CSV table of C-alpha atoms in Angstrom, one decimal:
chain,number,residue,atom,x,y,z
K,9,UNK,CA,-1.9,-9.2,-21.8
K,10,UNK,CA,-2.3,-8.7,-18.0
K,11,UNK,CA,0.3,-11.0,-16.0
K,12,UNK,CA,-0.6,-12.5,-12.6
K,13,UNK,CA,2.0,-9.9,-10.9
K,14,UNK,CA,-0.8,-7.5,-11.8
K,15,UNK,CA,-2.8,-9.0,-9.2
K,16,UNK,CA,0.0,-8.6,-6.7
K,17,UNK,CA,-0.1,-5.1,-7.5
K,18,UNK,CA,-3.4,-4.2,-7.0
K,19,UNK,CA,-3.7,-4.4,-3.1
K,20,UNK,CA,-0.2,-2.7,-2.9
K,21,UNK,CA,-1.7,-0.1,-4.0
K,22,UNK,CA,-5.6,0.0,-2.6
K,23,UNK,CA,-3.4,-0.2,0.3
K,24,UNK,CA,-1.1,2.5,0.2
K,25,UNK,CA,-4.0,4.8,-1.0
K,26,UNK,CA,-5.7,3.3,2.5
K,27,UNK,CA,-2.7,5.3,4.3
K,28,UNK,CA,-2.6,8.1,2.5
K,29,UNK,CA,-6.3,8.8,3.4
K,30,UNK,CA,-5.7,8.2,6.8
K,31,UNK,CA,-3.3,11.1,6.7
K,32,UNK,CA,-4.9,12.8,5.3
K,33,UNK,CA,-8.6,12.3,7.7
K,34,UNK,CA,-5.6,13.7,10.7
K,35,UNK,CA,-5.4,17.0,9.5
K,36,UNK,CA,-8.9,17.2,10.1
K,37,UNK,CA,-11.1,18.1,13.3
K,38,UNK,CA,-12.1,14.1,14.8
K,39,UNK,CA,-15.5,13.4,14.6
K,40,UNK,CA,-16.8,16.0,11.8
K,41,UNK,CA,-18.1,15.0,8.4
K,42,UNK,CA,-15.4,15.8,6.7
K,43,UNK,CA,-13.2,13.5,9.2
K,44,UNK,CA,-16.1,10.5,9.0
K,45,UNK,CA,-15.9,10.7,5.4
K,46,UNK,CA,-11.9,10.7,5.1
K,47,UNK,CA,-12.4,7.3,7.8
K,48,UNK,CA,-15.0,5.8,6.2
K,49,UNK,CA,-13.7,6.0,2.5
K,50,UNK,CA,-9.9,4.7,4.0
K,51,UNK,CA,-12.0,1.8,5.4
K,52,UNK,CA,-13.5,1.1,2.2
K,53,UNK,CA,-10.2,1.1,0.4
K,54,UNK,CA,-8.8,-0.9,3.2
K,55,UNK,CA,-11.4,-3.4,2.5
K,56,UNK,CA,-10.6,-3.5,-1.4
K,57,UNK,CA,-6.8,-4.0,-0.6
K,58,UNK,CA,-8.2,-6.6,1.4
K,59,UNK,CA,-10.0,-8.7,-1.3
K,60,UNK,CA,-8.0,-8.1,-4.2
K,61,UNK,CA,-4.5,-9.4,-1.4
K,62,UNK,CA,-7.3,-12.8,-0.5
K,63,UNK,CA,-7.4,-12.9,-4.2
K,64,UNK,CA,-3.6,-12.8,-5.1
K,65,UNK,CA,-2.8,-15.6,-2.2
K,66,UNK,CA,-4.5,-17.7,-4.9
K,67,UNK,CA,-1.7,-17.2,-7.3
K,68,UNK,CA,1.5,-16.8,-4.8
K,69,UNK,CA,3.0,-18.1,-1.9
K,70,UNK,CA,1.8,-16.2,1.4
K,71,UNK,CA,5.9,-16.6,1.9
K,72,UNK,CA,6.6,-14.0,-1.4
K,73,UNK,CA,3.3,-12.4,-1.2
K,74,UNK,CA,3.1,-10.9,2.2
K,75,UNK,CA,6.8,-9.6,1.9
K,76,UNK,CA,6.3,-8.1,-1.2
K,77,UNK,CA,2.9,-6.7,-0.2
K,78,UNK,CA,4.5,-5.0,2.6
K,79,UNK,CA,7.7,-3.5,1.0
K,80,UNK,CA,5.6,-2.1,-1.6
K,81,UNK,CA,3.0,-0.2,0.8
K,82,UNK,CA,6.4,0.8,2.1
K,83,UNK,CA,7.8,2.5,-0.6
K,84,UNK,CA,4.7,4.3,-2.0
K,85,UNK,CA,3.6,5.7,1.4
K,86,UNK,CA,7.3,6.4,2.1
K,87,UNK,CA,6.8,8.2,-1.6
K,88,UNK,CA,3.6,9.7,-0.9
K,89,UNK,CA,4.8,11.3,2.5
K,90,UNK,CA,7.8,12.7,0.5
K,91,UNK,CA,5.8,14.3,-2.3
K,92,UNK,CA,2.6,15.7,-0.9
K,93,UNK,CA,3.4,16.1,2.7
K,94,UNK,CA,7.0,17.2,1.9
K,95,UNK,CA,8.3,15.4,4.6
K,96,UNK,CA,12.2,14.9,4.4
K,97,UNK,CA,13.9,12.2,2.6
K,98,UNK,CA,17.1,11.6,5.1
K,99,UNK,CA,19.7,9.1,4.5
K,100,UNK,CA,18.4,6.3,7.3
K,101,UNK,CA,14.8,6.7,5.4
K,102,UNK,CA,16.6,7.2,1.7
K,103,UNK,CA,18.8,3.6,2.6
K,104,UNK,CA,15.7,1.9,3.3
K,105,UNK,CA,13.3,2.6,0.2
K,106,UNK,CA,16.8,1.0,-1.7
K,107,UNK,CA,17.3,-1.9,0.5
K,108,UNK,CA,13.2,-2.1,0.6
K,109,UNK,CA,13.7,-1.6,-4.0
K,110,UNK,CA,16.8,-4.7,-3.7
K,111,UNK,CA,14.5,-6.8,-1.4
K,112,UNK,CA,12.0,-7.2,-3.9
K,113,UNK,CA,14.1,-7.2,-6.9
K,114,UNK,CA,15.3,-10.3,-4.9
K,115,UNK,CA,12.2,-11.8,-3.8
K,116,UNK,CA,10.8,-11.4,-7.6
K,117,UNK,CA,13.5,-12.4,-9.2
K,118,UNK,CA,12.5,-16.5,-7.9
K,119,UNK,CA,10.4,-18.5,-9.1
K,120,UNK,CA,7.8,-18.2,-6.5
């Protein structure tokens, strides 16, 4: 059975994917076909994130949905930077990740 929290996760995944695609586009020569295609795909994925986020707001108060969305996207994007592009996970960034996870646990432990 799908819980309502699944509908909070969908826009997070699409938003993080859109940011990863923007990073991919940044590695391409601007104004080329491949750059344009990756940029267009990123815009389409951002649109999906926006659409699903607007639907998640029907199920959750914005005071919960917005911080959860923002923090979860941050965590996924940091993971992508480290795993895909080999960006360093410094002590400062690692501490931020742990605090982000703690924030999500506290926010989601409440009744909404």
